[in-house]
PDB file of C-alpha atoms in Angstrom:
ATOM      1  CA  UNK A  15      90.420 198.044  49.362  1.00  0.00           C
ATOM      2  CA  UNK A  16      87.761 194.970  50.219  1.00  0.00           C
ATOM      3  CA  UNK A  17      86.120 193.735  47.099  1.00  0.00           C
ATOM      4  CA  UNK A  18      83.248 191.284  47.906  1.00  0.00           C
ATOM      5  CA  UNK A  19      84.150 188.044  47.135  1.00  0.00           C
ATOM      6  CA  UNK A  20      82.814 185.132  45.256  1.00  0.00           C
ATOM      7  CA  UNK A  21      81.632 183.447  48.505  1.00  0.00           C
ATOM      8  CA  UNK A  22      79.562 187.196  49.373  1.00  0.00           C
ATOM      9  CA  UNK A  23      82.597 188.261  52.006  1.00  0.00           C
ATOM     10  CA  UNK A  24      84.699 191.024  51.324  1.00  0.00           C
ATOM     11  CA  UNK A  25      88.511 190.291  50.285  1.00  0.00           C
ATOM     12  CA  UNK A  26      91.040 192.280  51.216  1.00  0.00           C
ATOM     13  CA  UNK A  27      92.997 191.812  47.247  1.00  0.00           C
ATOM     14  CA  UNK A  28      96.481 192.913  48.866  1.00  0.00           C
ATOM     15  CA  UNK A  29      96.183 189.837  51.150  1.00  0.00           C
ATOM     16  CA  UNK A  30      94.857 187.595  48.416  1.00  0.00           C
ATOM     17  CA  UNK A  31      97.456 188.688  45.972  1.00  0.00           C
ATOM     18  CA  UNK A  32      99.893 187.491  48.614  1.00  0.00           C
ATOM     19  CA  UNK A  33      98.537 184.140  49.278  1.00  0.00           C
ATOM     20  CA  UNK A  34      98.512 183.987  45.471  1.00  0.00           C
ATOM     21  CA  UNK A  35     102.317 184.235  45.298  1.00  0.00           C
ATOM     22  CA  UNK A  36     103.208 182.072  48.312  1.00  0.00           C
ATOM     23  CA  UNK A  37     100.738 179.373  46.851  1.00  0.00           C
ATOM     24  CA  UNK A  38     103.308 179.851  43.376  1.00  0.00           C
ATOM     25  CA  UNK A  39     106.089 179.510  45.289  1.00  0.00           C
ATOM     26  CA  UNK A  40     104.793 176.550  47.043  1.00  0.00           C
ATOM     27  CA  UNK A  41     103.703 175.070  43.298  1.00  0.00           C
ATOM     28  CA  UNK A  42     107.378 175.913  41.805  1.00  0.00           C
ATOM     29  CA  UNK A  43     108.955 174.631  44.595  1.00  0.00           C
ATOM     30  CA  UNK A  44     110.756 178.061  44.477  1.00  0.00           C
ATOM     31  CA  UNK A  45     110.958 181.384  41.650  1.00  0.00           C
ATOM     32  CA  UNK A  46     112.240 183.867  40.739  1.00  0.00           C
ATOM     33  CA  UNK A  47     109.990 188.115  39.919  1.00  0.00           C
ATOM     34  CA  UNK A  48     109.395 186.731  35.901  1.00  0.00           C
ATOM     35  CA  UNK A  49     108.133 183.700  36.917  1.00  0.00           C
ATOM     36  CA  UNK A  50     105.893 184.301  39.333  1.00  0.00           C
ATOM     37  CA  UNK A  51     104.531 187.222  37.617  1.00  0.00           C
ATOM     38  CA  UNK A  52     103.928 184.362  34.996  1.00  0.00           C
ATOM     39  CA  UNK A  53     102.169 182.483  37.339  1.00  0.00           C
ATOM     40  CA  UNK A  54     100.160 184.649  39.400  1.00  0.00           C
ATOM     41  CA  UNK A  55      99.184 187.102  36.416  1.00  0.00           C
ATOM     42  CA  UNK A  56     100.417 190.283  38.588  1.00  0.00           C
ATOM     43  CA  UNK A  57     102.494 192.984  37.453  1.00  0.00           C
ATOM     44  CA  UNK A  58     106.311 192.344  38.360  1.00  0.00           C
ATOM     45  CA  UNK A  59     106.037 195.200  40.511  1.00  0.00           C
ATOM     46  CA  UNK A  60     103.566 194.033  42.758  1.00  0.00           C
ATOM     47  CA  UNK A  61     105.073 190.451  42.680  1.00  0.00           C
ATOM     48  CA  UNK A  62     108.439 192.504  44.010  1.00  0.00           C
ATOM     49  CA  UNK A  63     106.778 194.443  46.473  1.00  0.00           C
ATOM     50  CA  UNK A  64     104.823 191.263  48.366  1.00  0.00           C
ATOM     51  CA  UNK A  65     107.517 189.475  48.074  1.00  0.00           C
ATOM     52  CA  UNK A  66     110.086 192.316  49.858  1.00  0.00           C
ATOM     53  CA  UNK A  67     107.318 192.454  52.391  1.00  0.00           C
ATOM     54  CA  UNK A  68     107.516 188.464  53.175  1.00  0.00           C
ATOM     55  CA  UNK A  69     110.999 188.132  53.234  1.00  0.00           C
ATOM     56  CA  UNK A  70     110.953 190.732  55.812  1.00  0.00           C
ATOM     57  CA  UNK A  71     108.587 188.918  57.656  1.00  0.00           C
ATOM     58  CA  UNK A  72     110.434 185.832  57.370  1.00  0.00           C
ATOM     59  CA  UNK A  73     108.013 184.294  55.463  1.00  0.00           C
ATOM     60  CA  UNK A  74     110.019 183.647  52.351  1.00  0.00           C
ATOM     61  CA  UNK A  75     113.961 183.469  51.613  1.00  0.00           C
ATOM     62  CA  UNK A  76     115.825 184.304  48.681  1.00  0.00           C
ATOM     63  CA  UNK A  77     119.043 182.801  47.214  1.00  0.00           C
ATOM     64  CA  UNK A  78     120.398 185.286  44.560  1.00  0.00           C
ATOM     65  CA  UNK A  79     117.098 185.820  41.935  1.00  0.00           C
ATOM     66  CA  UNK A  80     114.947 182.897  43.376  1.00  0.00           C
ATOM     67  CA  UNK A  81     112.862 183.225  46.370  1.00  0.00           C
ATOM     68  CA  UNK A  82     111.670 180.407  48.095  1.00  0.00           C
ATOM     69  CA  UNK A  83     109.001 179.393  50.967  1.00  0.00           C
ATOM     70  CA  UNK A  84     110.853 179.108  54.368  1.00  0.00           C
ATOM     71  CA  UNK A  85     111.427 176.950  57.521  1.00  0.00           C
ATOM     72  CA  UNK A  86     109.188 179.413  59.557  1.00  0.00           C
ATOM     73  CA  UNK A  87     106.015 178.213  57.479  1.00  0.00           C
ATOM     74  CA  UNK A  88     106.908 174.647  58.682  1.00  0.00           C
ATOM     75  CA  UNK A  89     105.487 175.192  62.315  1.00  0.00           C
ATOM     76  CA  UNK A  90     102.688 176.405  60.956  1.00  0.00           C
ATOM     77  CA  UNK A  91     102.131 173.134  59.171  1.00  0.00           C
ATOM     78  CA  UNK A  92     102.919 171.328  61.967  1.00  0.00           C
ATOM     79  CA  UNK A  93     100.773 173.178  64.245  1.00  0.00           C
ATOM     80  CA  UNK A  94      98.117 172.573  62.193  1.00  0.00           C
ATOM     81  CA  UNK A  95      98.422 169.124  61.992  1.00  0.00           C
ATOM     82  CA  UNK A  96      98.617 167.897  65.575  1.00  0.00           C
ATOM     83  CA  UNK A  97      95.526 170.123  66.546  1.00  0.00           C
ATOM     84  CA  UNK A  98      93.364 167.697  64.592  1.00  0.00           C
ATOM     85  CA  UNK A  99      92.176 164.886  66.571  1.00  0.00           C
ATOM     86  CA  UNK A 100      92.063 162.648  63.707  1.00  0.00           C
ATOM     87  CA  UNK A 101      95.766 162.528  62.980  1.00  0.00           C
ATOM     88  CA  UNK A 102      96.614 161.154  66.636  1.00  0.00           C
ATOM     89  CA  UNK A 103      93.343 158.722  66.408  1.00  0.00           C
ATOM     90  CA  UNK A 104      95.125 157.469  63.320  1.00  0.00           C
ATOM     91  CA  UNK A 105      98.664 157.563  63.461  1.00  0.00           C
ATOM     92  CA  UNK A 106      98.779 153.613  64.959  1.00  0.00           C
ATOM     93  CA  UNK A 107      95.884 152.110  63.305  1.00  0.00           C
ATOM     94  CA  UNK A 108      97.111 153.201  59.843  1.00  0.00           C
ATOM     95  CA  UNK A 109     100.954 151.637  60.382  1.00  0.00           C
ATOM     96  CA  UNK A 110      99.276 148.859  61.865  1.00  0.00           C
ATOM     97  CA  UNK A 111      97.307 148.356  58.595  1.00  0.00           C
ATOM     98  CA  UNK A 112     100.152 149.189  56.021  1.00  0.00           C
ATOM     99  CA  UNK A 113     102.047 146.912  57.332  1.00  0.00           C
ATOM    100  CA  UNK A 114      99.488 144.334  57.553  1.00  0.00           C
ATOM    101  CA  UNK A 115      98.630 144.708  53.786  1.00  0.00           C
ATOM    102  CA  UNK A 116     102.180 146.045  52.628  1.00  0.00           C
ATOM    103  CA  UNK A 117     100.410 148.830  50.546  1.00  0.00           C
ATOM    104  CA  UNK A 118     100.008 152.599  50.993  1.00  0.00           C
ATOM    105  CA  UNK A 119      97.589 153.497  53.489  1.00  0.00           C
ATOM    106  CA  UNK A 120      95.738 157.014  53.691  1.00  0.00           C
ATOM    107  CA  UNK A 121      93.975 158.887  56.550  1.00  0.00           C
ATOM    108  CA  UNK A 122      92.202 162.269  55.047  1.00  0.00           C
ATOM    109  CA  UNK A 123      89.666 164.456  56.366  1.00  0.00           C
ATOM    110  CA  UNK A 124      87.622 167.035  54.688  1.00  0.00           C
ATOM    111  CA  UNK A 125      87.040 170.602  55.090  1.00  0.00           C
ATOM    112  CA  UNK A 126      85.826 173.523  52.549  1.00  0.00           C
ATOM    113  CA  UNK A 127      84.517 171.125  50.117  1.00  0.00           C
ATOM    114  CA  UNK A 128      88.334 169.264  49.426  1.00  0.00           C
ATOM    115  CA  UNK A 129      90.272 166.687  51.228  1.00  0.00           C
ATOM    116  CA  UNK A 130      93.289 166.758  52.716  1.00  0.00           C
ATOM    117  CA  UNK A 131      95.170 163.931  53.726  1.00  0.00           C
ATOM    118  CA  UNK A 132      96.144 164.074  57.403  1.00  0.00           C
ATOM    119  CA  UNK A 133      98.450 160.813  57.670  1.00  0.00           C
ATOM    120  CA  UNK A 134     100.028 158.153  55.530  1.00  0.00           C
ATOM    121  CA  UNK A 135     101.916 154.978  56.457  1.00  0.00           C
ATOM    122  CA  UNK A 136     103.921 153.405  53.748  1.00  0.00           C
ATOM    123  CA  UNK A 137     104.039 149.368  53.184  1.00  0.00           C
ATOM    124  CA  UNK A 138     106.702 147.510  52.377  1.00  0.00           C
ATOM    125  CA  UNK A 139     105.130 147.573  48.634  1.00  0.00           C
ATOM    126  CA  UNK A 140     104.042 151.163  48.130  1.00  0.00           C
ATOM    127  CA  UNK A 141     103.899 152.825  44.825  1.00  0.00           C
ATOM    128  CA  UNK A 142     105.614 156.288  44.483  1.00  0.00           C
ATOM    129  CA  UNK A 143     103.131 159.331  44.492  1.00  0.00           C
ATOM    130  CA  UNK A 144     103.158 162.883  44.998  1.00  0.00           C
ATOM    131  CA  UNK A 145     100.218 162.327  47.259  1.00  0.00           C
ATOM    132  CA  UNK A 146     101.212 162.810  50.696  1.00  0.00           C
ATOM    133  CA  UNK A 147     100.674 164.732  54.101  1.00  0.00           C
ATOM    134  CA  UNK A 148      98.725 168.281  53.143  1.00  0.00           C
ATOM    135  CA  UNK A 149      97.959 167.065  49.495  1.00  0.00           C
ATOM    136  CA  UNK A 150      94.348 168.429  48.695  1.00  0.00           C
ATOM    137  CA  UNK A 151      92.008 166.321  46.498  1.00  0.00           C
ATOM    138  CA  UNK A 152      88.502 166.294  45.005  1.00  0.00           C
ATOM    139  CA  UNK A 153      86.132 164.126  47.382  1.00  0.00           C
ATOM    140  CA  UNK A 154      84.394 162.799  44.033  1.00  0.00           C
ATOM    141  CA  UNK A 155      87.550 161.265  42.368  1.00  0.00           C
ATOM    142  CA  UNK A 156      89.034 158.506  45.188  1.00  0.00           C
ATOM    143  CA  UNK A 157      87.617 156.146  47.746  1.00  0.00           C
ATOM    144  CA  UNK A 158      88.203 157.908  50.664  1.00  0.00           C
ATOM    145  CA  UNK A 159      86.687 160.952  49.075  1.00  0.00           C
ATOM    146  CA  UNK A 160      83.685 159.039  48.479  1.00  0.00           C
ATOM    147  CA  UNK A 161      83.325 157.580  51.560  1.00  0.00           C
ATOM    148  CA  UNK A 162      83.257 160.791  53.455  1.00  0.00           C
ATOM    149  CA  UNK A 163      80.554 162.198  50.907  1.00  0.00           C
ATOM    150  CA  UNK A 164      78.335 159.054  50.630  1.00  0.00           C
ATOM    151  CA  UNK A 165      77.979 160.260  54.789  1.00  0.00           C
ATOM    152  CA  UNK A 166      77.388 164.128  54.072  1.00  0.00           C
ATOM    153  CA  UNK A 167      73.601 165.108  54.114  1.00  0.00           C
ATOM    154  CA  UNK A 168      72.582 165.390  49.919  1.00  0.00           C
ATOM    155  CA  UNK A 169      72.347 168.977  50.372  1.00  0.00           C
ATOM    156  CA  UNK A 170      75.916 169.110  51.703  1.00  0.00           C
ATOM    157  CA  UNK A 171      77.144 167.401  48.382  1.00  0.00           C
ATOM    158  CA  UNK A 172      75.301 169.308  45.980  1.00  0.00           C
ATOM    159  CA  UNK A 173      77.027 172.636  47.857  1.00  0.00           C
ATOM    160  CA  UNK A 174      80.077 170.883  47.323  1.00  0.00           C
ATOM    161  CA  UNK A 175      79.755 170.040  43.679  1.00  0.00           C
ATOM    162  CA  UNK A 176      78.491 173.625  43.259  1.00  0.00           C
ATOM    163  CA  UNK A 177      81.501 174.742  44.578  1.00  0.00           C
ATOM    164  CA  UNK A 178      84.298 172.456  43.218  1.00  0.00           C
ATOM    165  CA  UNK A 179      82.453 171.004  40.110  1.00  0.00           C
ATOM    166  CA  UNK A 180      83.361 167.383  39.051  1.00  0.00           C
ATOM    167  CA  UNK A 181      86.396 167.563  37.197  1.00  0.00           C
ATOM    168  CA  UNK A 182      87.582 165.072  35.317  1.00  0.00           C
ATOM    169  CA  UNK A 183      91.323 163.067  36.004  1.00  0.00           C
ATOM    170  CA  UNK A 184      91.246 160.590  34.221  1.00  0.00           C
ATOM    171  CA  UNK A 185      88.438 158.705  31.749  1.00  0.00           C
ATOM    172  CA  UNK A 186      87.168 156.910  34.963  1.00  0.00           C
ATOM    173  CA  UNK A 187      86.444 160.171  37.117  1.00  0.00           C
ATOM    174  CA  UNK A 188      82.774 160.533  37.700  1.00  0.00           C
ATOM    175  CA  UNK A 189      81.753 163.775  35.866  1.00  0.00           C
ATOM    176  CA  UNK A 190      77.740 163.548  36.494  1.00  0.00           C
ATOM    177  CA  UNK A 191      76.059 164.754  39.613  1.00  0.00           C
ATOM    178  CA  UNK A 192      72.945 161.801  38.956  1.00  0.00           C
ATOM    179  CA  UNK A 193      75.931 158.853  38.157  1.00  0.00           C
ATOM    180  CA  UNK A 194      77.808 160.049  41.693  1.00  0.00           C
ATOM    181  CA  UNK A 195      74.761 159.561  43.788  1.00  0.00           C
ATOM    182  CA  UNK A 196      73.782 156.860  42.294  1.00  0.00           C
ATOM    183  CA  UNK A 197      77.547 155.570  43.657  1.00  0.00           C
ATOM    184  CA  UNK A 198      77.208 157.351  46.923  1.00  0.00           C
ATOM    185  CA  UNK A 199      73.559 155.631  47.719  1.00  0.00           C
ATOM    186  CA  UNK A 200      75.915 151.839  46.536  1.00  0.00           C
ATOM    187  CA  UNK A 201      78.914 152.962  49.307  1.00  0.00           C
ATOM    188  CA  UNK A 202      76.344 153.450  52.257  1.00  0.00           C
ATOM    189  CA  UNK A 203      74.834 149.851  51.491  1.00  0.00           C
ATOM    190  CA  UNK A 204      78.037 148.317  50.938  1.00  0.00           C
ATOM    191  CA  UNK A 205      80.713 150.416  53.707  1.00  0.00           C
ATOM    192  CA  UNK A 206      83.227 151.243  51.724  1.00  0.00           C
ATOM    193  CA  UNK A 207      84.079 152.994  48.387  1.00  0.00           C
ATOM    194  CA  UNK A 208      86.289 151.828  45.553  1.00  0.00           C
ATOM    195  CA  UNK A 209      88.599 153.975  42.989  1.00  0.00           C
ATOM    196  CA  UNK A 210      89.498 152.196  39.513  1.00  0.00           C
ATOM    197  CA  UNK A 211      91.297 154.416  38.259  1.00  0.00           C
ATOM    198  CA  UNK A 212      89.614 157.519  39.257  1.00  0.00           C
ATOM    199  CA  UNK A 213      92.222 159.834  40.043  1.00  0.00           C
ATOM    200  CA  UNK A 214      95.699 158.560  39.079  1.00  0.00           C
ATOM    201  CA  UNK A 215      95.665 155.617  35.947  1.00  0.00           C
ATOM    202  CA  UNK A 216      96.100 152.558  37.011  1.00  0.00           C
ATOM    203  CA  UNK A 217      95.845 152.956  40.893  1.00  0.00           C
ATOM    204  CA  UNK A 218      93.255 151.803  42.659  1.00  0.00           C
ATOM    205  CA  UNK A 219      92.040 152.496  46.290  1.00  0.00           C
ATOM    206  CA  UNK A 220      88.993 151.268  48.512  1.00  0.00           C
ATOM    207  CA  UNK A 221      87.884 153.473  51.360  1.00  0.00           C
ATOM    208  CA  UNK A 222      85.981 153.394  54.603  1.00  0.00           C
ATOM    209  CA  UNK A 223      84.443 156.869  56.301  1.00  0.00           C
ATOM    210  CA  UNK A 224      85.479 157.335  60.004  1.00  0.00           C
ATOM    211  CA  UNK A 225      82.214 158.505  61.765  1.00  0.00           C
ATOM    212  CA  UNK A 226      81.205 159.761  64.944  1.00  0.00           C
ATOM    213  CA  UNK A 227      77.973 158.517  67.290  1.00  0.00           C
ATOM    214  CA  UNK A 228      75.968 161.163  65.754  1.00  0.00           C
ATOM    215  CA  UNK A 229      76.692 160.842  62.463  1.00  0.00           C
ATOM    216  CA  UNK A 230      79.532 163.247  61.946  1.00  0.00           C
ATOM    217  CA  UNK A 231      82.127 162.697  59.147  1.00  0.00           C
ATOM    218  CA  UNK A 232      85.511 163.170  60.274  1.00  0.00           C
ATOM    219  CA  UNK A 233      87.304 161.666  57.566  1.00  0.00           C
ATOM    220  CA  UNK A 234      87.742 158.381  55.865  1.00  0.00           C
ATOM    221  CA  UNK A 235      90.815 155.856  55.631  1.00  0.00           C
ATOM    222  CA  UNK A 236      92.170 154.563  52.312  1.00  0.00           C
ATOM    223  CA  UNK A 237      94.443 151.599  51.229  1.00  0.00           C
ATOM    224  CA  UNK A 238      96.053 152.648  47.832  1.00  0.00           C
ATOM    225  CA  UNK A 239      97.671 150.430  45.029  1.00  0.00           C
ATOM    226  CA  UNK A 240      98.376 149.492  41.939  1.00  0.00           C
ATOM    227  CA  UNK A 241      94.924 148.517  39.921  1.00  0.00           C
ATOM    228  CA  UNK A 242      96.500 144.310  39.406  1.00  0.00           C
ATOM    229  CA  UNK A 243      97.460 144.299  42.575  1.00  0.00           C
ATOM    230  CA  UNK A 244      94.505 145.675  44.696  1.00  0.00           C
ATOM    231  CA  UNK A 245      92.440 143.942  42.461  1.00  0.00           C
ATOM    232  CA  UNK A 246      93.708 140.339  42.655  1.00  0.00           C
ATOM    233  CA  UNK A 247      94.101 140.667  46.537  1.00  0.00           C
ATOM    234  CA  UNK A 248      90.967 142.676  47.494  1.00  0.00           C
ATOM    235  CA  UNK A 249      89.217 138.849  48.448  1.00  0.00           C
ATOM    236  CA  UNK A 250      92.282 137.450  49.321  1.00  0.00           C
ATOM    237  CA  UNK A 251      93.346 139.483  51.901  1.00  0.00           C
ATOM    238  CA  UNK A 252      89.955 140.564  52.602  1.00  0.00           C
ATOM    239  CA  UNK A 253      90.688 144.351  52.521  1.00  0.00           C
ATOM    240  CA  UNK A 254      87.204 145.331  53.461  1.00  0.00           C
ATOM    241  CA  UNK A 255      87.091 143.753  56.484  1.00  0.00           C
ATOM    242  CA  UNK A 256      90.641 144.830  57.905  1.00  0.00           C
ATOM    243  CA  UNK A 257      89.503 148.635  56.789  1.00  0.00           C
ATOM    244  CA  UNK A 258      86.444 148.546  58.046  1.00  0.00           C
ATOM    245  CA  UNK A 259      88.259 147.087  61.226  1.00  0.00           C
ATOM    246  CA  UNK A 260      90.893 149.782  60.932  1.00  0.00           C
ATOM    247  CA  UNK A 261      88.121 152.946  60.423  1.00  0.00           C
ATOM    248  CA  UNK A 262      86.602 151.702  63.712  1.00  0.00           C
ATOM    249  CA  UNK A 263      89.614 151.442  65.446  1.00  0.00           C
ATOM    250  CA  UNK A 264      90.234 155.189  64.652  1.00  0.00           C
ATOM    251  CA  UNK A 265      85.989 155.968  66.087  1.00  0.00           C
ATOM    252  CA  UNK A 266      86.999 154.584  69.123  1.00  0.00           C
ATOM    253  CA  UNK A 267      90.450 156.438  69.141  1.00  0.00           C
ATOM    254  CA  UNK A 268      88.049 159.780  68.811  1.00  0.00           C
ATOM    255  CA  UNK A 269      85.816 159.386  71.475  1.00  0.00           C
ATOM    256  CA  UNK A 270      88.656 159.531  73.759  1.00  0.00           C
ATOM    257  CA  UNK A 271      91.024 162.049  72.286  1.00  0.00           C
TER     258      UNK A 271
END
């Protein structure tokens, strides 16, 4: 039955409920019926039934009472990632500049209002983080994320903030719409964007947007580190300049991919 949607399409429910329980699996990192009907809010039945239907598709395996996600949803993933341009236009560029600067070095792009990081290159001094390949974030809450809205028209980022709200990671996060733009007007005059803090305590980041001749966002590049660290070495190192270097690197990389 199609049910019209919050964005004013119809939704076919069986399909969302299905999504629903691979996106569990994919959170529990694998579950059995009673825990995803904990997680999903569906009756066990229907949790049983979608997933007897996926495993027969191959979409999901199970080991005794726990299904999990399987190899088959990999070259999706995969697929996915080589047809964006970006991720070949950054691939060099970013190990160049990780190991340059010996931190943690981000490419992400944007799409339905979220980021997703496309590419990271580790330095020979990277923190640990969860934040990898696929992760999606809030554009409001780290550097890169700001960099690619400081570029998006004003009417774009209200539609996104509409959509996604500000939430609040930490007490650093920008919550309020005036405060952001007021940050977002300061990134376009200055290049780049900075995150104290924003999104994971006591990490900092500083991104640059990668643009296109006519303006278009496709993403932004991030270097990502500890708040003392980052801090102290910002001048020293001049960070700015190599990422600025680095984003245009990337420009050039698109106009000939």
């Amino acid at each position: 039955m199609g049910t019209t949607g919050g964005d004013g399409g119809n939704r076919i429910e069986a399909v969302v409920k299905a999504l629903d329980i691979l996106e569990a699996l994919w959170q529990a990192e694998g579950a059995g019926v009673t825990e995803l009907t904990e997680r999903t809010g569906l009756a066990k039945s229907t949790v049983h039934a979608h997933l007897t239907t996926l495993r027969s598709k191959g979409y999901v395996v199970q080991d005794g009472d726990e299904y999990r996600l399987s190899l088959r949803l990999l070259s999706f993933g995969e697929h996915v990632k080589h047809a964006e341009p970006l991720y070949a236009a950054s691939d060099a560029p970013i190990a160049d500049l990780s190991e340059r600067v010996g931190e943690r070095v981000l490419c992400s792009t944007h799409q339905n209002g979220l980021g997703t990081v496309l590419n990271v290159s580790e330095g020979t001094r990277s923190f640990t983080s969860d934040i990898d390949v696929g992760t999606h974030t809030y554009l409001h809450s780290s550097g890169g994320g700001k960099a690619m809205l400081a570029h998006l028209s004003e009417e774009r980022v209200d539609e996104v903030i509409d959509q996604w709200g500000l939430p609040a990671f930490t007490d650093e996060t920008i919550t309020d719409r005036d405060a952001l733009f007021d940050e977002l007007a300061a990134i376009r005059d200055e290049g780049v964007a900075y995150s104290r803090g924003e999104y994971l305590p006591g990490i900092s980041a500083i991104g640059a947007p990668i643009l296109g001749n006519d303006g278009t966002v496709f993403g932004a590049v991030t270097v990502a580190g500890p708040h003392h660290r980052l801090e102290n070495e910002w001048e020293e190192h001049d960070l700015r300049t190599q990422l600025l270097s680095t984003a245009n690197t990337i420009e050039v990389n698109m106009m000939f991919s």
